[in-house]
């Protein structure tokens, strides 16, 4: 194979140490130099000096958990770094050790056989931390809410059947009253506002058996929800500050159907506003996990399932696709209806999400707002095919027709 990097190194990164192997080629002679350092800041600086002393230009390391990040931050800007997917650079079976792994990475990097993973710049990484943390906190609130519902059911309080959101104003007022020891349904109803349920339904729903244990558990989970709500409010302020450098792109993305403030923030946090690391829209779709896998053997295609990917962007785009598919007189709605009849709603919504991601790619690349192709795009685009299919169907029914173009 052609040698691309004469002076390169592979790093096998662990929680406590980094094993480095420098591969130096001089006059077609290959020599290896090895070093093991701790993952402390002093150890990583020693590693950087050691690589510099050997005049290393390119460095490859595996994406192992979060342990690669400190190494990347120290070496970034001094070497040409390549972050390798561990599944793509597995060593030959039976030759497994930290030193062998580092040497294997160096050998692959020397001939250009490592495809680098996408590593966004620091501002995008900070934005990513905020959006992902927000999603995790929202999930925690949902879990505590479900536990509240279980406790209420155990106390035979049918609050969820009469109130759509027990974390709303009326729901929280009833919960605080129950925690304070109030059990009279009439007094519990008095703290609510504007409920759609009738007075009789509320009385029946709030007549239960609330014990001291129930009150303790209700208070515990409600305090957790309120604490997370306060943390979310602080995080949201920080998120808005982090979004300021991306405000133009954020407003641009919101011109597309189905993309809200939250979705636009997640998209920018995952891919940034500079999409040059992705040569084409297909590369972006593949990275996000929206491209069917290529799995063929003996001329037969065995599977077309999309490959696993990081859940943060893909799940958000699918949720946004459901909102876009409900937008009448839009391309996304027409695409969903067209595919749902043939492939089912799940595959149809994934196709809509992939189309939305394609639109996002070109919006960010060209700096233009979303331009809807319209609900009649497929009808006009496949006009001849639709006519042929309908004529064929009529002939199957024994009907002969004469076709003329409309004036």
CSV table of C-alpha atoms in Angstrom, one decimal, residues 127 131 134 239 243 246-256 258-273 313 316-317 320 356 360 363-364:
chain,number,residue,atom,x,y,z
A,127,UNK,CA,-23.9,23.5,23.0
A,131,UNK,CA,-29.0,20.2,24.8
A,134,UNK,CA,-31.7,19.3,28.9
A,239,UNK,CA,-28.4,27.5,26.4
A,243,UNK,CA,-26.9,29.8,20.9
A,246,UNK,CA,-25.5,30.4,15.9
A,247,UNK,CA,-28.5,32.7,16.0
A,248,UNK,CA,-28.6,33.3,12.2
A,249,UNK,CA,-28.5,29.5,11.5
A,250,UNK,CA,-31.0,28.9,14.3
A,251,UNK,CA,-33.5,31.3,12.7
A,252,UNK,CA,-32.8,29.8,9.3
A,253,UNK,CA,-33.7,26.3,10.4
A,254,UNK,CA,-37.0,27.3,11.9
A,255,UNK,CA,-38.3,28.3,8.5
A,256,UNK,CA,-38.8,24.6,7.8
A,258,UNK,CA,-41.7,20.7,11.9
A,259,UNK,CA,-38.5,22.5,13.2
A,260,UNK,CA,-39.1,24.3,16.5
A,261,UNK,CA,-36.7,26.3,18.7
A,262,UNK,CA,-35.8,23.1,20.5
A,263,UNK,CA,-35.3,21.0,17.3
A,264,UNK,CA,-33.1,23.7,15.7
A,265,UNK,CA,-31.0,23.9,18.8
A,266,UNK,CA,-30.4,20.2,18.8
A,267,UNK,CA,-29.5,20.1,15.1
A,268,UNK,CA,-26.9,22.8,15.6
A,269,UNK,CA,-25.6,21.1,18.7
A,270,UNK,CA,-25.1,17.9,16.9
A,271,UNK,CA,-23.7,19.0,13.5
A,272,UNK,CA,-22.9,22.8,14.0
A,273,UNK,CA,-23.6,25.5,11.5
A,313,UNK,CA,-30.0,13.7,16.4
A,316,UNK,CA,-35.1,14.4,17.4
A,317,UNK,CA,-35.4,14.4,13.6
A,320,UNK,CA,-39.8,16.7,14.1
A,356,UNK,CA,-35.8,17.1,6.4
A,360,UNK,CA,-31.2,21.2,6.5
A,363,UNK,CA,-30.1,25.4,4.0
A,364,UNK,CA,-26.9,25.6,6.1
